[in-house]
Amino acid sequence: AQSVSQHNHHVILSEAASLELGCNYSYGGTVNLFWYVQYPGQHLQLLLKYFSGDPLVKGIKGFEAEFIKSKFSFNLRKPSVQWSDTAEYFCAVNGGTDSWGKLQFGAGTQVVVTP
Amino acid sequence: EAGVAQSPRYKIIEKRQSVAFWCNPISGHATLYWYQQILGQGPKLLIQFQNNGVVDDSQLPKDRFSAERLKGVDSTLKIQPAKLEDSAVYLCASSLDQSPGRYFGPGTRLTVT
């Protein structure tokens, strides 16, 4: 079965530290990849997406993600986090035998940034 | 641009009772989705509408869950009867077409006691 795995359920780090969240998927073939973020008390929001082209994708708020096809990975990074980056982060994948509109989400990673 | 609206925001019911959730998507968005997000998990697609037709309801527990989008705009998701394991946040999302990128509403947090 197709699945999306996020390696860390909880991450705690200090302001200015670097962040990397892992995401792996089990789909074969063409995939569309997404990172969503949910700030406390807010809606799920799209952080960045990859459909094709340059595998290094820039998103909002200084986030970026790298698609490595050979590793079935789409890891999220930010060089220097801020307290306002405290949120839950979800990796999502569309592809394989999914209908075009179907998104499979990972379980999420809760990130806490301490001042 | 107004976002996806959902109501109610919170609902507490007893098991075996019925409940309904309402969603109003972003104006002009033809595709509407209902997701279930259980605590500690990512959202799981329950049903996808394209206008008022169902595109994918493969993960909808049809013995107790139903959804409709009669005029291709608003949608209602119903659970009848509810079980304890239905406790979750129910998210509505919409998109212009069937592109995987979409806009999410604030969700309805359901607690079944």
PDB file of C-alpha atoms in Angstrom:
ATOM      1  CA  ALA A   1       0.000   0.000   0.000  1.00  0.00           C
ATOM      2  CA  GLN A   2       1.125   3.525  -0.689  1.00  0.00           C
ATOM      3  CA  SER A   3       2.273   5.340   2.417  1.00  0.00           C
ATOM      4  CA  VAL A   4       3.961   8.491   3.646  1.00  0.00           C
ATOM      5  CA  SER A   5       6.342   8.370   6.600  1.00  0.00           C
ATOM      6  CA  GLN A   6       7.533  11.259   8.714  1.00  0.00           C
ATOM      7  CA  HIS A   7      10.440  10.205  10.848  1.00  0.00           C
ATOM      8  CA  ASN A   8      10.013  12.432  13.864  1.00  0.00           C
ATOM      9  CA  HIS A   9       6.783  12.954  15.747  1.00  0.00           C
ATOM     10  CA  HIS A  10       8.154  15.679  18.001  1.00  0.00           C
ATOM     11  CA  VAL A  11      11.096  18.020  17.572  1.00  0.00           C
ATOM     12  CA  ILE A  12      12.233  20.616  20.105  1.00  0.00           C
ATOM     13  CA  LEU A  13      14.909  23.109  19.187  1.00  0.00           C
ATOM     14  CA  SER A  14      16.139  26.557  20.078  1.00  0.00           C
ATOM     15  CA  GLU A  15      15.744  29.712  18.034  1.00  0.00           C
ATOM     16  CA  ALA A  16      18.387  30.090  15.313  1.00  0.00           C
ATOM     17  CA  ALA A  17      18.940  26.343  15.154  1.00  0.00           C
ATOM     18  CA  SER A  18      18.596  24.576  11.823  1.00  0.00           C
ATOM     19  CA  LEU A  19      15.593  22.375  11.144  1.00  0.00           C
ATOM     20  CA  GLU A  20      15.290  19.327   8.943  1.00  0.00           C
ATOM     21  CA  LEU A  21      12.178  17.162   8.869  1.00  0.00           C
ATOM     22  CA  GLY A  22      12.263  13.862   7.045  1.00  0.00           C
ATOM     23  CA  CYS A  23       9.575  12.570   4.719  1.00  0.00           C
ATOM     24  CA  ASN A  24       9.636   9.336   2.744  1.00  0.00           C
ATOM     25  CA  TYR A  25       6.975   7.858   0.527  1.00  0.00           C
ATOM     26  CA  SER A  26       6.403   4.470  -0.998  1.00  0.00           C
ATOM     27  CA  TYR A  27       4.825   5.479  -4.305  1.00  0.00           C
ATOM     28  CA  GLY A  28       6.302   4.452  -7.593  1.00  0.00           C
ATOM     29  CA  GLY A  29       6.176   6.585 -10.680  1.00  0.00           C
ATOM     30  CA  THR A  30       5.372  10.262 -10.930  1.00  0.00           C
ATOM     31  CA  VAL A  31       4.543  12.018  -7.697  1.00  0.00           C
ATOM     32  CA  ASN A  32       3.488  15.460  -6.560  1.00  0.00           C
ATOM     33  CA  LEU A  33       4.851  16.383  -3.146  1.00  0.00           C
ATOM     34  CA  PHE A  34       3.725  18.897  -0.560  1.00  0.00           C
ATOM     35  CA  TRP A  35       4.506  20.233   2.870  1.00  0.00           C
ATOM     36  CA  TYR A  36       1.655  21.714   4.857  1.00  0.00           C
ATOM     37  CA  VAL A  37       1.933  23.591   8.140  1.00  0.00           C
ATOM     38  CA  GLN A  38      -0.593  24.098  10.910  1.00  0.00           C
ATOM     39  CA  TYR A  39       0.213  26.888  13.352  1.00  0.00           C
ATOM     40  CA  PRO A  40      -1.485  26.710  16.762  1.00  0.00           C
ATOM     41  CA  GLY A  41      -5.156  27.512  16.385  1.00  0.00           C
ATOM     42  CA  GLN A  42      -4.933  28.005  12.627  1.00  0.00           C
ATOM     43  CA  HIS A  43      -5.862  26.153   9.446  1.00  0.00           C
ATOM     44  CA  LEU A  44      -3.637  23.832   7.515  1.00  0.00           C
ATOM     45  CA  GLN A  45      -1.664  25.956   5.055  1.00  0.00           C
ATOM     46  CA  LEU A  46       0.461  25.029   2.074  1.00  0.00           C
ATOM     47  CA  LEU A  47       4.147  25.640   2.778  1.00  0.00           C
ATOM     48  CA  LEU A  48       5.572  24.463  -0.536  1.00  0.00           C
ATOM     49  CA  LYS A  49       4.995  21.994  -3.332  1.00  0.00           C
ATOM     50  CA  TYR A  50       6.892  20.064  -5.965  1.00  0.00           C
ATOM     51  CA  PHE A  51       5.378  18.972  -9.259  1.00  0.00           C
ATOM     52  CA  SER A  52       8.394  18.807 -11.584  1.00  0.00           C
ATOM     53  CA  GLY A  53      11.611  20.614 -12.508  1.00  0.00           C
ATOM     54  CA  ASP A  54      14.234  21.783 -10.026  1.00  0.00           C
ATOM     55  CA  PRO A  55      14.191  19.291  -7.151  1.00  0.00           C
ATOM     56  CA  LEU A  56      15.090  22.035  -4.663  1.00  0.00           C
ATOM     57  CA  VAL A  57      11.877  23.894  -3.909  1.00  0.00           C
ATOM     58  CA  LYS A  58      11.607  27.213  -2.104  1.00  0.00           C
ATOM     59  CA  GLY A  59       8.539  27.898  -0.032  1.00  0.00           C
ATOM     60  CA  ILE A  60       7.187  30.614   2.201  1.00  0.00           C
ATOM     61  CA  LYS A  61       8.868  31.859   5.382  1.00  0.00           C
ATOM     62  CA  GLY A  62      12.340  30.683   4.401  1.00  0.00           C
ATOM     63  CA  PHE A  63      11.502  27.001   4.115  1.00  0.00           C
ATOM     64  CA  GLU A  64      12.826  24.777   1.363  1.00  0.00           C
ATOM     65  CA  ALA A  65      12.532  21.106   0.489  1.00  0.00           C
ATOM     66  CA  GLU A  66      14.569  18.766  -1.637  1.00  0.00           C
ATOM     67  CA  PHE A  67      13.106  15.982  -3.726  1.00  0.00           C
ATOM     68  CA  ILE A  68      15.472  13.027  -4.021  1.00  0.00           C
ATOM     69  CA  LYS A  69      13.795  10.555  -6.343  1.00  0.00           C
ATOM     70  CA  SER A  70      16.263   7.739  -5.720  1.00  0.00           C
ATOM     71  CA  LYS A  71      15.591   7.914  -1.987  1.00  0.00           C
ATOM     72  CA  PHE A  72      11.829   8.492  -2.289  1.00  0.00           C
ATOM     73  CA  SER A  73      12.329  11.466  -0.002  1.00  0.00           C
ATOM     74  CA  PHE A  74      11.140  15.064   0.263  1.00  0.00           C
ATOM     75  CA  ASN A  75      12.813  16.548   3.325  1.00  0.00           C
ATOM     76  CA  LEU A  76      11.924  19.979   4.652  1.00  0.00           C
ATOM     77  CA  ARG A  77      14.620  22.371   5.829  1.00  0.00           C
ATOM     78  CA  LYS A  78      15.043  25.788   7.342  1.00  0.00           C
ATOM     79  CA  PRO A  79      18.531  27.131   8.147  1.00  0.00           C
ATOM     80  CA  SER A  80      17.519  29.214  11.163  1.00  0.00           C
ATOM     81  CA  VAL A  81      14.185  28.784  12.916  1.00  0.00           C
ATOM     82  CA  GLN A  82      12.208  31.357  14.821  1.00  0.00           C
ATOM     83  CA  TRP A  83       9.833  30.990  17.727  1.00  0.00           C
ATOM     84  CA  SER A  84       6.986  31.632  15.263  1.00  0.00           C
ATOM     85  CA  ASP A  85       7.864  28.402  13.426  1.00  0.00           C
ATOM     86  CA  THR A  86       6.327  26.431  16.275  1.00  0.00           C
ATOM     87  CA  ALA A  87       3.706  24.369  14.487  1.00  0.00           C
ATOM     88  CA  GLU A  88       2.787  20.951  13.201  1.00  0.00           C
ATOM     89  CA  TYR A  89       4.218  20.045   9.816  1.00  0.00           C
ATOM     90  CA  PHE A  90       2.678  17.524   7.445  1.00  0.00           C
ATOM     91  CA  CYS A  91       4.195  15.927   4.369  1.00  0.00           C
ATOM     92  CA  ALA A  92       1.687  14.895   1.678  1.00  0.00           C
ATOM     93  CA  VAL A  93       1.967  12.978  -1.571  1.00  0.00           C
ATOM     94  CA  ASN A  94      -0.185  12.531  -4.646  1.00  0.00           C
ATOM     95  CA  GLY A  95       0.816   9.971  -7.207  1.00  0.00           C
ATOM     96  CA  GLY A  96       1.080   6.347  -8.121  1.00  0.00           C
ATOM     97  CA  THR A  97      -2.387   4.912  -8.587  1.00  0.00           C
ATOM     98  CA  ASP A  98      -4.072   7.815  -6.774  1.00  0.00           C
ATOM     99  CA  SER A  99      -6.630   9.901  -8.547  1.00  0.00           C
ATOM    100  CA  TRP A 100      -5.219  13.281  -9.450  1.00  0.00           C
ATOM    101  CA  GLY A 101      -6.879  15.027  -6.536  1.00  0.00           C
ATOM    102  CA  LYS A 102      -6.090  12.530  -3.781  1.00  0.00           C
ATOM    103  CA  LEU A 103      -3.512  13.481  -1.152  1.00  0.00           C
ATOM    104  CA  GLN A 104      -1.941  11.002   1.258  1.00  0.00           C
ATOM    105  CA  PHE A 105      -0.683  12.709   4.414  1.00  0.00           C
ATOM    106  CA  GLY A 106       2.016  11.666   6.823  1.00  0.00           C
ATOM    107  CA  ALA A 107       1.295  11.585  10.549  1.00  0.00           C
ATOM    108  CA  GLY A 108       2.840  14.983  11.115  1.00  0.00           C
ATOM    109  CA  THR A 109       5.772  16.354  13.115  1.00  0.00           C
ATOM    110  CA  GLN A 110       5.150  18.678  16.026  1.00  0.00           C
ATOM    111  CA  VAL A 111       7.918  21.289  16.116  1.00  0.00           C
ATOM    112  CA  VAL A 112       8.472  23.426  19.196  1.00  0.00           C
ATOM    113  CA  VAL A 113      10.951  26.290  18.997  1.00  0.00           C
ATOM    114  CA  THR A 114      12.091  27.633  22.341  1.00  0.00           C
ATOM    115  CA  PRO A 115      13.218  31.248  22.772  1.00  0.00           C
TER     116      PRO A 115
ATOM    117  CA  GLU B   1     -10.777  36.297  -0.712  1.00  0.00           C
ATOM    118  CA  ALA B   2     -12.837  34.527   1.948  1.00  0.00           C
ATOM    119  CA  GLY B   3     -11.547  31.146   3.031  1.00  0.00           C
ATOM    120  CA  VAL B   4     -13.270  27.823   3.477  1.00  0.00           C
ATOM    121  CA  ALA B   5     -15.956  28.111   6.140  1.00  0.00           C
ATOM    122  CA  GLN B   6     -17.028  25.283   8.409  1.00  0.00           C
ATOM    123  CA  SER B   7     -19.561  24.950  11.185  1.00  0.00           C
ATOM    124  CA  PRO B   8     -19.877  24.102  13.935  1.00  0.00           C
ATOM    125  CA  ARG B   9     -16.315  24.458  15.202  1.00  0.00           C
ATOM    126  CA  TYR B  10     -16.884  22.059  18.098  1.00  0.00           C
ATOM    127  CA  LYS B  11     -19.419  19.334  18.769  1.00  0.00           C
ATOM    128  CA  ILE B  12     -19.835  16.897  21.631  1.00  0.00           C
ATOM    129  CA  ILE B  13     -22.310  14.042  21.258  1.00  0.00           C
ATOM    130  CA  GLU B  14     -22.977  10.669  22.804  1.00  0.00           C
ATOM    131  CA  LYS B  15     -22.343   7.463  20.903  1.00  0.00           C
ATOM    132  CA  ARG B  16     -25.209   6.353  18.688  1.00  0.00           C
ATOM    133  CA  GLN B  17     -26.344   9.954  18.195  1.00  0.00           C
ATOM    134  CA  SER B  18     -26.267  11.686  14.815  1.00  0.00           C
ATOM    135  CA  VAL B  19     -24.276  14.731  13.819  1.00  0.00           C
ATOM    136  CA  ALA B  20     -23.896  16.887  10.726  1.00  0.00           C
ATOM    137  CA  PHE B  21     -21.143  19.225   9.624  1.00  0.00           C
ATOM    138  CA  TRP B  22     -21.413  22.007   7.080  1.00  0.00           C
ATOM    139  CA  CYS B  23     -18.832  23.398   4.677  1.00  0.00           C
ATOM    140  CA  ASN B  24     -18.846  26.394   2.369  1.00  0.00           C
ATOM    141  CA  PRO B  25     -15.866  26.307  -0.021  1.00  0.00           C
ATOM    142  CA  ILE B  26     -14.050  29.237  -1.561  1.00  0.00           C
ATOM    143  CA  SER B  27     -16.197  30.855  -4.234  1.00  0.00           C
ATOM    144  CA  GLY B  28     -15.644  29.285  -7.631  1.00  0.00           C
ATOM    145  CA  HIS B  29     -13.866  26.198  -6.352  1.00  0.00           C
ATOM    146  CA  ALA B  30     -15.338  23.205  -8.130  1.00  0.00           C
ATOM    147  CA  THR B  31     -13.620  20.551  -6.058  1.00  0.00           C
ATOM    148  CA  LEU B  32     -14.496  19.949  -2.412  1.00  0.00           C
ATOM    149  CA  TYR B  33     -12.938  17.465   0.000  1.00  0.00           C
ATOM    150  CA  TRP B  34     -13.807  16.130   3.431  1.00  0.00           C
ATOM    151  CA  TYR B  35     -10.984  14.791   5.589  1.00  0.00           C
ATOM    152  CA  GLN B  36     -10.923  13.067   8.950  1.00  0.00           C
ATOM    153  CA  GLN B  37      -7.964  13.823  11.216  1.00  0.00           C
ATOM    154  CA  ILE B  38      -7.670  11.610  14.255  1.00  0.00           C
ATOM    155  CA  LEU B  39      -5.387  12.863  17.038  1.00  0.00           C
ATOM    156  CA  GLY B  40      -1.771  12.029  16.269  1.00  0.00           C
ATOM    157  CA  GLN B  41      -2.428  11.246  12.613  1.00  0.00           C
ATOM    158  CA  GLY B  42      -2.453  13.135   9.352  1.00  0.00           C
ATOM    159  CA  PRO B  43      -5.698  13.987   7.576  1.00  0.00           C
ATOM    160  CA  LYS B  44      -7.361  11.104   5.741  1.00  0.00           C
ATOM    161  CA  LEU B  45      -9.550  11.771   2.720  1.00  0.00           C
ATOM    162  CA  LEU B  46     -13.154  10.672   3.248  1.00  0.00           C
ATOM    163  CA  ILE B  47     -14.776  11.982   0.084  1.00  0.00           C
ATOM    164  CA  GLN B  48     -14.004  14.211  -2.890  1.00  0.00           C
ATOM    165  CA  PHE B  49     -16.622  16.047  -4.933  1.00  0.00           C
ATOM    166  CA  GLN B  50     -16.197  17.599  -8.359  1.00  0.00           C
ATOM    167  CA  ASN B  51     -19.087  20.074  -8.565  1.00  0.00           C
ATOM    168  CA  ASN B  52     -21.932  17.950  -7.180  1.00  0.00           C
ATOM    169  CA  GLY B  53     -20.586  14.576  -8.310  1.00  0.00           C
ATOM    170  CA  VAL B  54     -18.520  12.174  -6.196  1.00  0.00           C
ATOM    171  CA  VAL B  55     -14.988  11.562  -7.509  1.00  0.00           C
ATOM    172  CA  ASP B  56     -13.613   9.403  -4.696  1.00  0.00           C
ATOM    173  CA  ASP B  57     -15.377   8.015  -1.637  1.00  0.00           C
ATOM    174  CA  SER B  58     -13.300   4.868  -1.260  1.00  0.00           C
ATOM    175  CA  GLN B  59     -12.370   5.651   2.353  1.00  0.00           C
ATOM    176  CA  LEU B  60     -15.810   6.800   3.496  1.00  0.00           C
ATOM    177  CA  PRO B  61     -17.435   4.343   5.966  1.00  0.00           C
ATOM    178  CA  LYS B  62     -20.682   4.268   4.063  1.00  0.00           C
ATOM    179  CA  ASP B  63     -22.596   2.322   6.681  1.00  0.00           C
ATOM    180  CA  ARG B  64     -22.609   5.392   8.927  1.00  0.00           C
ATOM    181  CA  PHE B  65     -21.163   8.328   7.007  1.00  0.00           C
ATOM    182  CA  SER B  66     -22.862  10.205   4.205  1.00  0.00           C
ATOM    183  CA  ALA B  67     -22.087  13.409   2.360  1.00  0.00           C
ATOM    184  CA  GLU B  68     -23.785  15.532  -0.216  1.00  0.00           C
ATOM    185  CA  ARG B  69     -23.126  18.614  -2.279  1.00  0.00           C
ATOM    186  CA  LEU B  70     -26.463  19.272  -3.856  1.00  0.00           C
ATOM    187  CA  LYS B  71     -25.897  22.472  -5.828  1.00  0.00           C
ATOM    188  CA  GLY B  72     -22.174  22.108  -6.340  1.00  0.00           C
ATOM    189  CA  VAL B  73     -21.363  24.664  -3.659  1.00  0.00           C
ATOM    190  CA  ASP B  74     -21.996  23.920   0.035  1.00  0.00           C
ATOM    191  CA  SER B  75     -21.578  20.434   1.403  1.00  0.00           C
ATOM    192  CA  THR B  76     -22.819  18.500   4.411  1.00  0.00           C
ATOM    193  CA  LEU B  77     -21.149  15.507   6.050  1.00  0.00           C
ATOM    194  CA  LYS B  78     -23.306  13.363   8.328  1.00  0.00           C
ATOM    195  CA  ILE B  79     -22.519  10.592  10.776  1.00  0.00           C
ATOM    196  CA  GLN B  80     -25.367   8.364  11.869  1.00  0.00           C
ATOM    197  CA  PRO B  81     -24.952   6.705  14.327  1.00  0.00           C
ATOM    198  CA  ALA B  82     -21.685   7.969  15.788  1.00  0.00           C
ATOM    199  CA  LYS B  83     -19.113   5.687  17.419  1.00  0.00           C
ATOM    200  CA  LEU B  84     -16.396   6.522  19.915  1.00  0.00           C
ATOM    201  CA  GLU B  85     -13.740   6.080  17.230  1.00  0.00           C
ATOM    202  CA  ASP B  86     -15.327   8.867  15.172  1.00  0.00           C
ATOM    203  CA  SER B  87     -13.848  11.412  17.584  1.00  0.00           C
ATOM    204  CA  ALA B  88     -11.644  13.514  15.328  1.00  0.00           C
ATOM    205  CA  VAL B  89     -11.322  16.827  13.550  1.00  0.00           C
ATOM    206  CA  TYR B  90     -13.299  16.920  10.310  1.00  0.00           C
ATOM    207  CA  LEU B  91     -11.660  19.157   7.745  1.00  0.00           C
ATOM    208  CA  CYS B  92     -13.185  20.557   4.617  1.00  0.00           C
ATOM    209  CA  ALA B  93     -10.969  21.741   1.780  1.00  0.00           C
ATOM    210  CA  SER B  94     -11.520  23.093  -1.701  1.00  0.00           C
ATOM    211  CA  SER B  95      -9.583  23.708  -4.890  1.00  0.00           C
ATOM    212  CA  LEU B  96     -10.255  25.280  -8.270  1.00  0.00           C
ATOM    213  CA  ASP B  97      -9.889  21.987 -10.061  1.00  0.00           C
ATOM    214  CA  GLN B  98      -8.582  18.602  -9.021  1.00  0.00           C
ATOM    215  CA  SER B  99      -5.100  19.927  -8.489  1.00  0.00           C
ATOM    216  CA  PRO B 100      -3.596  18.417  -5.343  1.00  0.00           C
ATOM    217  CA  GLY B 101      -2.939  21.837  -3.832  1.00  0.00           C
ATOM    218  CA  ARG B 102      -5.929  23.016  -1.846  1.00  0.00           C
ATOM    219  CA  TYR B 103      -7.258  25.367   0.803  1.00  0.00           C
ATOM    220  CA  PHE B 104      -8.375  23.990   4.150  1.00  0.00           C
ATOM    221  CA  GLY B 105     -11.061  25.208   6.499  1.00  0.00           C
ATOM    222  CA  PRO B 106     -10.640  25.486  10.283  1.00  0.00           C
ATOM    223  CA  GLY B 107     -12.222  22.089  10.926  1.00  0.00           C
ATOM    224  CA  THR B 108     -14.906  20.776  13.253  1.00  0.00           C
ATOM    225  CA  ARG B 109     -13.663  19.020  16.368  1.00  0.00           C
ATOM    226  CA  LEU B 110     -16.030  16.151  17.181  1.00  0.00           C
ATOM    227  CA  THR B 111     -15.959  14.401  20.534  1.00  0.00           C
ATOM    228  CA  VAL B 112     -18.060  11.260  20.916  1.00  0.00           C
ATOM    229  CA  THR B 113     -18.615  10.178  24.526  1.00  0.00           C
TER     230      THR B 113
END
